mmCIF file of N, CA and C in Angstrom:
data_model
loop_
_atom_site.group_PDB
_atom_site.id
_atom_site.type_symbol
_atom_site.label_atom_id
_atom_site.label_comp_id
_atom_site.label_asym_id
_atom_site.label_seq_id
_atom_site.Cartn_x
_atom_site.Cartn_y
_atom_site.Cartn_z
ATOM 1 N N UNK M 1 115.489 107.678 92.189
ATOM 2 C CA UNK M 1 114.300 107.330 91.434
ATOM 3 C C UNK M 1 113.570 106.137 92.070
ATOM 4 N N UNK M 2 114.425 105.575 92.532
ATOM 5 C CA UNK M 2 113.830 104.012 92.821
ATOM 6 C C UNK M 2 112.848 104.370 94.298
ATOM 7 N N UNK M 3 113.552 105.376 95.136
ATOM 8 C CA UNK M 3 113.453 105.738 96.343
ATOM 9 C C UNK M 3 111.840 106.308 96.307
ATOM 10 N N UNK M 4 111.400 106.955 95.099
ATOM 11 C CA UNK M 4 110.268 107.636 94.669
ATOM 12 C C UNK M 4 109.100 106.539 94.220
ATOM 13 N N UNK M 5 110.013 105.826 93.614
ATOM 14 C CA UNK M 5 109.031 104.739 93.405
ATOM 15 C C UNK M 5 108.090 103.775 94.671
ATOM 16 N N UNK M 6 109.287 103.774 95.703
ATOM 17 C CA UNK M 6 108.807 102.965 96.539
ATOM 18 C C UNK M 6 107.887 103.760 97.572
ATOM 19 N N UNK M 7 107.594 105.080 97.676
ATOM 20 C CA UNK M 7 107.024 106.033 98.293
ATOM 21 C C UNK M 7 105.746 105.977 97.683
ATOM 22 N N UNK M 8 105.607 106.101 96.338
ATOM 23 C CA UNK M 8 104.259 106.455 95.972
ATOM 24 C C UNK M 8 104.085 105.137 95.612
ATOM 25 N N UNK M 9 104.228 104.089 95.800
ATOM 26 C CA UNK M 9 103.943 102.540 96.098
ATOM 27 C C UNK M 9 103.393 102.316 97.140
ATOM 28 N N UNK M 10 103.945 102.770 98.111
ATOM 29 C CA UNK M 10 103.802 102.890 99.472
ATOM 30 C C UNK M 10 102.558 103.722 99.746
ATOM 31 N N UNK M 11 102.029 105.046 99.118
ATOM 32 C CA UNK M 11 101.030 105.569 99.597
ATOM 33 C C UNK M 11 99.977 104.836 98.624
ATOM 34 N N UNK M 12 100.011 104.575 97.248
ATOM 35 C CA UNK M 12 98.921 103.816 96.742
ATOM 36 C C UNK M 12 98.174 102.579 98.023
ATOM 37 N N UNK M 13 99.319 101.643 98.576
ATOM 38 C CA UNK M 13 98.741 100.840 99.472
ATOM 39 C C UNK M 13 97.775 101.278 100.463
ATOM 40 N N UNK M 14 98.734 102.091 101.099
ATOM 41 C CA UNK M 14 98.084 102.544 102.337
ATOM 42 C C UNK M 14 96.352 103.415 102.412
ATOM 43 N N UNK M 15 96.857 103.875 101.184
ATOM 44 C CA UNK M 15 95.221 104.560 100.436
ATOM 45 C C UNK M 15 93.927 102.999 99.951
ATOM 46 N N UNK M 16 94.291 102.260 99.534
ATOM 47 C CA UNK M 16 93.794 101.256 99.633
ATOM 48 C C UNK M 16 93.610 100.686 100.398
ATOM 49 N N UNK M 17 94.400 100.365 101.747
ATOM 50 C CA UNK M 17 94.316 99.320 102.975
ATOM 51 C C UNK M 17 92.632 100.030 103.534
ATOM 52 N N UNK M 18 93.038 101.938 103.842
ATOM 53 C CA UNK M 18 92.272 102.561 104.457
ATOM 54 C C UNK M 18 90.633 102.666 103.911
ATOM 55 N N UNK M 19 90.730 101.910 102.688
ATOM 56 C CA UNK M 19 90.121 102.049 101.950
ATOM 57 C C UNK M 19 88.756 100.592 102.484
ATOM 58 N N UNK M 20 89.731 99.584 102.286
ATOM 59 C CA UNK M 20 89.109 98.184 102.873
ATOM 60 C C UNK M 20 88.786 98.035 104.614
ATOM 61 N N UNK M 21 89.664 99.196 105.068
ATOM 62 C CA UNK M 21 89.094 99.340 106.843
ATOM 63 C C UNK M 21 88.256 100.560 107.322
ATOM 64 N N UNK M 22 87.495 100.817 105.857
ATOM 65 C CA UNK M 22 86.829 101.524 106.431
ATOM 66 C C UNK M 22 85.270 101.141 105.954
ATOM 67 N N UNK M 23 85.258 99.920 105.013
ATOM 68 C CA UNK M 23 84.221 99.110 104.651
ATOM 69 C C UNK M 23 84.395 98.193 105.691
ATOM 70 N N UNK M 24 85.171 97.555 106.307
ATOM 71 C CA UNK M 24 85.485 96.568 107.280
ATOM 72 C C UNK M 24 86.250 96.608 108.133
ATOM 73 N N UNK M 25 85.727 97.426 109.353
ATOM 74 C CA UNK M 25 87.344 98.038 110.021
ATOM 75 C C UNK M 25 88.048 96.427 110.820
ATOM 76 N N UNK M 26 87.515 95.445 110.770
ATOM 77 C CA UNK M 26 88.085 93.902 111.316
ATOM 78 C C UNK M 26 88.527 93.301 109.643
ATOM 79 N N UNK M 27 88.748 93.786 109.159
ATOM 80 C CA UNK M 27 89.196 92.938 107.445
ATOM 81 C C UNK M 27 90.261 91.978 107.962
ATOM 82 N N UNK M 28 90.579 90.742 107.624
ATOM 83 C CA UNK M 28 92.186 90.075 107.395
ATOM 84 C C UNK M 28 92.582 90.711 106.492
ATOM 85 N N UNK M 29 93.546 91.819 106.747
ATOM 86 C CA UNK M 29 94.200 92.408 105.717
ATOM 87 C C UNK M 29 95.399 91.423 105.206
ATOM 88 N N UNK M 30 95.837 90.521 105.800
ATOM 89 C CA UNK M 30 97.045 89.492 105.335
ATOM 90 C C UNK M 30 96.214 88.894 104.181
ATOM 91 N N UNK M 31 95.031 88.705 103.939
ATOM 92 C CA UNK M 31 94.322 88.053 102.876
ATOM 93 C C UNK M 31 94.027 89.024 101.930
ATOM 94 N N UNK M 32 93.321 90.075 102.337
ATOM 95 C CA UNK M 32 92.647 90.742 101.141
ATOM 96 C C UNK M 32 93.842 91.718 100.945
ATOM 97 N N UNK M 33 94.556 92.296 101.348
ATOM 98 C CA UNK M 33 95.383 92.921 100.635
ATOM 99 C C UNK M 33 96.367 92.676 99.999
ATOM 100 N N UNK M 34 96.546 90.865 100.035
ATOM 101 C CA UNK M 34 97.684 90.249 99.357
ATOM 102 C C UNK M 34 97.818 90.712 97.906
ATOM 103 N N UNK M 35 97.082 90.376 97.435
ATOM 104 C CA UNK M 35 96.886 91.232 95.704
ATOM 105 C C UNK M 35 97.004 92.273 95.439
ATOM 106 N N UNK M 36 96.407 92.629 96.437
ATOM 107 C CA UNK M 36 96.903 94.778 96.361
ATOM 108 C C UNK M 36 98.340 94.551 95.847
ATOM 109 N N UNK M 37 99.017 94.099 96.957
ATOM 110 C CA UNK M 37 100.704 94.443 96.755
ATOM 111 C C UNK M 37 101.194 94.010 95.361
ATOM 112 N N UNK M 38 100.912 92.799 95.180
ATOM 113 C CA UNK M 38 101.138 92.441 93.581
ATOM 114 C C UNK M 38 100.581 93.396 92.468
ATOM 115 N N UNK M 39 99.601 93.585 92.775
ATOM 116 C CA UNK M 39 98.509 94.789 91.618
ATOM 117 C C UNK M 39 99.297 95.776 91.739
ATOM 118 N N UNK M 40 99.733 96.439 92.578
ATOM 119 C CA UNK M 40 100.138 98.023 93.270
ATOM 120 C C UNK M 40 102.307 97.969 92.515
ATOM 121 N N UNK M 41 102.692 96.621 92.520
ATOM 122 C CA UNK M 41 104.222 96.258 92.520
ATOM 123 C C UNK M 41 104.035 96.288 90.921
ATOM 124 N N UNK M 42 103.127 95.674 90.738
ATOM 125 C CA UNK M 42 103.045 95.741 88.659
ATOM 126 C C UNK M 42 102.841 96.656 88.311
ATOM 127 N N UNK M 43 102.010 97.225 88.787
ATOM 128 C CA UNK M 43 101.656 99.047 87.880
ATOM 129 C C UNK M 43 102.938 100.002 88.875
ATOM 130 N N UNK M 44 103.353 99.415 89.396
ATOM 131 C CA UNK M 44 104.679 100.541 89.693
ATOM 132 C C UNK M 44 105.946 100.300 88.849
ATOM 133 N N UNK M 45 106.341 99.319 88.119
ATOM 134 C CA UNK M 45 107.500 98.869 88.383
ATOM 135 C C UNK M 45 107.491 99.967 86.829
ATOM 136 N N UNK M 46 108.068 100.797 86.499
ATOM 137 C CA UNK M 46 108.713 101.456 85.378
ATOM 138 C C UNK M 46 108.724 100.930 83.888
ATOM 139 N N UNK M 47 108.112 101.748 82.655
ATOM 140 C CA UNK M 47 107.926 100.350 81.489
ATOM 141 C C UNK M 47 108.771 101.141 80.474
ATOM 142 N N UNK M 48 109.217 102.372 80.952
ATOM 143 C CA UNK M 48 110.514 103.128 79.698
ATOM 144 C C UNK M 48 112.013 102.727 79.982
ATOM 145 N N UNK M 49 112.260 102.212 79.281
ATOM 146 C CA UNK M 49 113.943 101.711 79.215
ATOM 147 C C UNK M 49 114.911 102.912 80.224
ATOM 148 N N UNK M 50 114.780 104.240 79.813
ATOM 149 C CA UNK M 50 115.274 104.752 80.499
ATOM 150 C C UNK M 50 115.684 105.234 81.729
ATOM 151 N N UNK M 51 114.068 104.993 82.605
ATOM 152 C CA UNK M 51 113.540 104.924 83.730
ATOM 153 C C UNK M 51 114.358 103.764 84.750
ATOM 154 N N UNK M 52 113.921 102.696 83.917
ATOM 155 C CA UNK M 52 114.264 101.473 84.263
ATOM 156 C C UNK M 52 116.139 101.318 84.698
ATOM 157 N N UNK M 53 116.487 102.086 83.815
ATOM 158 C CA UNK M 53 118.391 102.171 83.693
ATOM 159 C C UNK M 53 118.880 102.998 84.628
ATOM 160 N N UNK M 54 117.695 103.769 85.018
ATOM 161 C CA UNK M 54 117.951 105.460 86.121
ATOM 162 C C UNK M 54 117.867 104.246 87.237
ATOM 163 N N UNK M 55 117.260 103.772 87.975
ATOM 164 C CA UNK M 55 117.061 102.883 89.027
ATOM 165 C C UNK M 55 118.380 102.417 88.932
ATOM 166 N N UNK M 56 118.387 101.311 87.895
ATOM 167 C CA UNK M 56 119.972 100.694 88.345
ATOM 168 C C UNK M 56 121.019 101.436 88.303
ATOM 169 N N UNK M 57 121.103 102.840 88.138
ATOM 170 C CA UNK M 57 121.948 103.471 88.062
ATOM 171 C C UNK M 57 122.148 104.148 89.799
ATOM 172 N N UNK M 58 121.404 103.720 90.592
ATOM 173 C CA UNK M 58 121.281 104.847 91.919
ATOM 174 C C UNK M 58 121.320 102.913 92.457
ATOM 175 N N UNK M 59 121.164 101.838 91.827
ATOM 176 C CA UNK M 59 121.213 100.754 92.919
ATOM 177 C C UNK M 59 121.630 99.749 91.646
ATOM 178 N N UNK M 60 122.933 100.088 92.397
ATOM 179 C CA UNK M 60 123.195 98.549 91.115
ATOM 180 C C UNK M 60 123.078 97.184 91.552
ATOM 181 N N UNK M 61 122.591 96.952 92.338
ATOM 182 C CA UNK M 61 122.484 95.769 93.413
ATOM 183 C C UNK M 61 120.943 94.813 91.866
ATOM 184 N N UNK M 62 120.011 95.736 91.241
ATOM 185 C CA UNK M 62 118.978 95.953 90.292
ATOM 186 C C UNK M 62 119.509 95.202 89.152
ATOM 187 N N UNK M 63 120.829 95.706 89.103
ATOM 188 C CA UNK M 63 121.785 95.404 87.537
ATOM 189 C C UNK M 63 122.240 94.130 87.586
ATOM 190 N N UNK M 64 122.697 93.367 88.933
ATOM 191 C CA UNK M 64 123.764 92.652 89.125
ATOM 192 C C UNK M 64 122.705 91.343 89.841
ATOM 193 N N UNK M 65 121.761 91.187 90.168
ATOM 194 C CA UNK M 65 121.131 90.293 90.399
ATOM 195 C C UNK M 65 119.926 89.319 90.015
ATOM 196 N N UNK M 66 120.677 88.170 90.099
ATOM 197 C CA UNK M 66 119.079 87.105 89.926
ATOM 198 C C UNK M 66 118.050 87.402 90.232
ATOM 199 N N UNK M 67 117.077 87.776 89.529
ATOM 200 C CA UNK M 67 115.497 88.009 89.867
ATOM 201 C C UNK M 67 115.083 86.386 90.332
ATOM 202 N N UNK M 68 114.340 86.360 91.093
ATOM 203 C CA UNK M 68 114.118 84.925 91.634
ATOM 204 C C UNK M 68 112.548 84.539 90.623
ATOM 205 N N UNK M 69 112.561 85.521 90.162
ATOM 206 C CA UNK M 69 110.723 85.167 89.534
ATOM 207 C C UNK M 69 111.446 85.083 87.685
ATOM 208 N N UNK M 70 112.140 85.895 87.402
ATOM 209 C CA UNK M 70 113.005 85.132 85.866
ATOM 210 C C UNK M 70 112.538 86.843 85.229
ATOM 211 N N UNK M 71 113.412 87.093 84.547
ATOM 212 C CA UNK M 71 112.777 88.219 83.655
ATOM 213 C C UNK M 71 111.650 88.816 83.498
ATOM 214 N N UNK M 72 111.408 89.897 83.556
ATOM 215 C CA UNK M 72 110.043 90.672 83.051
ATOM 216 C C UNK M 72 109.321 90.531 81.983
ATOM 217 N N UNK M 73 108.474 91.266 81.367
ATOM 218 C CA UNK M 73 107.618 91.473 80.282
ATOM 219 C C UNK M 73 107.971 90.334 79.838
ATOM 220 N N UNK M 74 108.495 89.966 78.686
ATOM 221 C CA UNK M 74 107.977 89.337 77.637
ATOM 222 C C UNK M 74 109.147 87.641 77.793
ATOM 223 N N UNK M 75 109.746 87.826 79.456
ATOM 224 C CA UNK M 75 110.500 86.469 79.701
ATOM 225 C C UNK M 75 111.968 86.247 79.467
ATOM 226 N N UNK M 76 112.244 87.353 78.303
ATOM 227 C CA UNK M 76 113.768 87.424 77.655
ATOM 228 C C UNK M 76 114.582 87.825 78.646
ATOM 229 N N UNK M 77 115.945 87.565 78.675
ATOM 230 C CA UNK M 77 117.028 87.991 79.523
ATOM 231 C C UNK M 77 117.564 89.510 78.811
ATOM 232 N N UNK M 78 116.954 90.315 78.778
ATOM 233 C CA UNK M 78 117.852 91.611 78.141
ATOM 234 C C UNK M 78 118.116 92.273 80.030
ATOM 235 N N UNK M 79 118.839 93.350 79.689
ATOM 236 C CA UNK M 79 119.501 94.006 81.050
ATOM 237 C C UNK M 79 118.244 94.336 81.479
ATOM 238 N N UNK M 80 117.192 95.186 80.738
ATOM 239 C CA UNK M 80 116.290 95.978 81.266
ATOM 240 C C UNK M 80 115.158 95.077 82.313
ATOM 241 N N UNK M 81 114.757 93.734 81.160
ATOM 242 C CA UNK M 81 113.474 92.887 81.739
ATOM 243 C C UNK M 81 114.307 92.373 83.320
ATOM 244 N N UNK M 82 115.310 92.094 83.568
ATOM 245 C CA UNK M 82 116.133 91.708 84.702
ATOM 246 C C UNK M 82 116.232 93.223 85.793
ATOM 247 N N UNK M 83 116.727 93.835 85.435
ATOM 248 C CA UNK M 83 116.645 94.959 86.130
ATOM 249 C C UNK M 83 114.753 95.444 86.446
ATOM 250 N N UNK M 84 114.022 95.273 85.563
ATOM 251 C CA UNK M 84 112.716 95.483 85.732
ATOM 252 C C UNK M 84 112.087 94.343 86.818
ATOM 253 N N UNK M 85 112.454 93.540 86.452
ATOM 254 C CA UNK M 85 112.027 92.256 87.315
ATOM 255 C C UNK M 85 112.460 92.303 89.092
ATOM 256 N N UNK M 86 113.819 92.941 88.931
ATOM 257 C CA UNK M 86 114.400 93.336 90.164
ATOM 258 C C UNK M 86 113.297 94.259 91.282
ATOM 259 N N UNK M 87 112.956 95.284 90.009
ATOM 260 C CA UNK M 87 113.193 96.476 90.592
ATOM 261 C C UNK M 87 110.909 96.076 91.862
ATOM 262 N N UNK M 88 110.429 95.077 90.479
ATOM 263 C CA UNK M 88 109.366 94.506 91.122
ATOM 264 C C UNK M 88 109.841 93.888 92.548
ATOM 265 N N UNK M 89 110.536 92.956 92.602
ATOM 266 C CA UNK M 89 111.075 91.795 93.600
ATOM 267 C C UNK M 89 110.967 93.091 94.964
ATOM 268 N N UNK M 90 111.634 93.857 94.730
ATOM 269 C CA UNK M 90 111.660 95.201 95.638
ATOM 270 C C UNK M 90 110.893 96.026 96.351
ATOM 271 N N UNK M 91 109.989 96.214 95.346
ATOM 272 C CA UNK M 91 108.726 96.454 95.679
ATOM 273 C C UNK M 91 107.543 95.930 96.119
ATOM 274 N N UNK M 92 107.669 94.822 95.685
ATOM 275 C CA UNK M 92 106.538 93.251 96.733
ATOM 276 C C UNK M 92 107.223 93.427 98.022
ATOM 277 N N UNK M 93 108.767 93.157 98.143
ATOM 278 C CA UNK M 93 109.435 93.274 99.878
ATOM 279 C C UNK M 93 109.004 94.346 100.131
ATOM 280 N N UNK M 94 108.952 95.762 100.178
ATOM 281 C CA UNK M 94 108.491 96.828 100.519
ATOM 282 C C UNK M 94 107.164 97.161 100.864
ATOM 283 N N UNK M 95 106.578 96.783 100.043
ATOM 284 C CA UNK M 95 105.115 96.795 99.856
ATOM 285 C C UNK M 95 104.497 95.741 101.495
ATOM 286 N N UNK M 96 105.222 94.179 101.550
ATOM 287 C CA UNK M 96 104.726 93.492 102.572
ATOM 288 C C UNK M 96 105.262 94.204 103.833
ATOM 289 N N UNK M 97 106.226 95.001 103.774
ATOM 290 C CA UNK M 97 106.943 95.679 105.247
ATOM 291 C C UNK M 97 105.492 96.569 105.429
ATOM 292 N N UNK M 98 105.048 97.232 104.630
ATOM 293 C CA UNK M 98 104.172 98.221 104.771
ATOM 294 C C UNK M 98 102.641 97.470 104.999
ATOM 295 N N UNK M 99 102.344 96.205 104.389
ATOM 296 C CA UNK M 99 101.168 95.869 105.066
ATOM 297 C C UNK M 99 101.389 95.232 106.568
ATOM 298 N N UNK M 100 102.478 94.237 106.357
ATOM 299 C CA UNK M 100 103.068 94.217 107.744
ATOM 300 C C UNK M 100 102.367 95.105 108.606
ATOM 301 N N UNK M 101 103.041 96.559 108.716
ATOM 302 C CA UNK M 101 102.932 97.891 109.679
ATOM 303 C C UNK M 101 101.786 97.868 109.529
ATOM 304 N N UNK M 102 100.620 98.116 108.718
ATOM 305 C CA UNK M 102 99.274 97.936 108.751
ATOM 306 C C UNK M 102 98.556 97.226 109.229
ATOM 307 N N UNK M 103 98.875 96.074 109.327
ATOM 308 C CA UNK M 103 98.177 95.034 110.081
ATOM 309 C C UNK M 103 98.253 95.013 111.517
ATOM 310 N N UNK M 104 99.840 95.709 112.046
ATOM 311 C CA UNK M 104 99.697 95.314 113.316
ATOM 312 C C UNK M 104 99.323 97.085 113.822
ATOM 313 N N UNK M 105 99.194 98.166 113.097
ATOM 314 C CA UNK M 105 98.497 99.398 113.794
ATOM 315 C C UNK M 105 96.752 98.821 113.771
ATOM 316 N N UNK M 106 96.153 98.026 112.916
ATOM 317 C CA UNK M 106 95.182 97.438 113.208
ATOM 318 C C UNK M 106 94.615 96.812 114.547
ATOM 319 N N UNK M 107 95.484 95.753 114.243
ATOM 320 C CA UNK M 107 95.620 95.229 115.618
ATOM 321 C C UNK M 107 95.751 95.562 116.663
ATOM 322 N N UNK M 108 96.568 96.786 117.117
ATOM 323 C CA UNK M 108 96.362 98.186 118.152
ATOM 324 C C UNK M 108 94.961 98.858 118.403
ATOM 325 N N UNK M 109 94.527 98.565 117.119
ATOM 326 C CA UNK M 109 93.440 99.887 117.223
ATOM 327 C C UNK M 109 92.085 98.903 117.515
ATOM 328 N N UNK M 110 91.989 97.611 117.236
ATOM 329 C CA UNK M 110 90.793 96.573 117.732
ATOM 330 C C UNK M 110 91.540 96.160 119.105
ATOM 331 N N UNK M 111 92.771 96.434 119.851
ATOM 332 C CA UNK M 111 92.644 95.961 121.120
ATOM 333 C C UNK M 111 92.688 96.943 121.825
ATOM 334 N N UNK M 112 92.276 98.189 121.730
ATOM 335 C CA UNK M 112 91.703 99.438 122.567
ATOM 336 C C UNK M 112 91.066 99.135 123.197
#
């Protein structure tokens, strides 16, 4: 599940990056797409309990760790807002690997 998540995370960006290089094919994408990833990591991260439990169930690494940003939604320590919070933390790293790769096929394609 989690694996799905980070895929169609992954194409939301990339549909967006293509989106800003093709209004500006020289954009600083390290700037303007910084928010994307945050915008794109919040509306991904799962908001049904069950969903949320399927993830840590395929990565318990989700279940068992300090979120470095503190609980989800509403701040409380329940399993889910921690595991939810995780499952964000995950998806910002993922998300920057993928603008990462974007930035520097950019950079390929302006030093043609």
């Amino acid at each position: 599940m989690l694996r799905d998540i980070l895929e169609d995370a992954r194409d939301s960006l990339v549909i967006e990056i293509d989106r800003i290089l093709i209004d500006d094919p020289e954009a600083n994408l390290s700037r303007e797409a910084e928010d994307l990833v945050h915008q794109i990591a919040d509306d991904s991260v799962p908001i049904y309990y069950v969903d949320i439990v399927e993830c840590a169930r395929n990565d318990i690494n989700l279940a068992t760790t300090v979120p470095e940003l503190g609980p989800a939604f509403n701040n409380e320590s329940t399993a889910c807002n921690i595991i939810a919070a995780n499952i964000y933390e995950e998806l910002v790293s993922h998300l920057h690997g993928v603008l990462d790769e974007c930035i520097d096929k950019q950079e390929e394609k302006l030093n043609e």
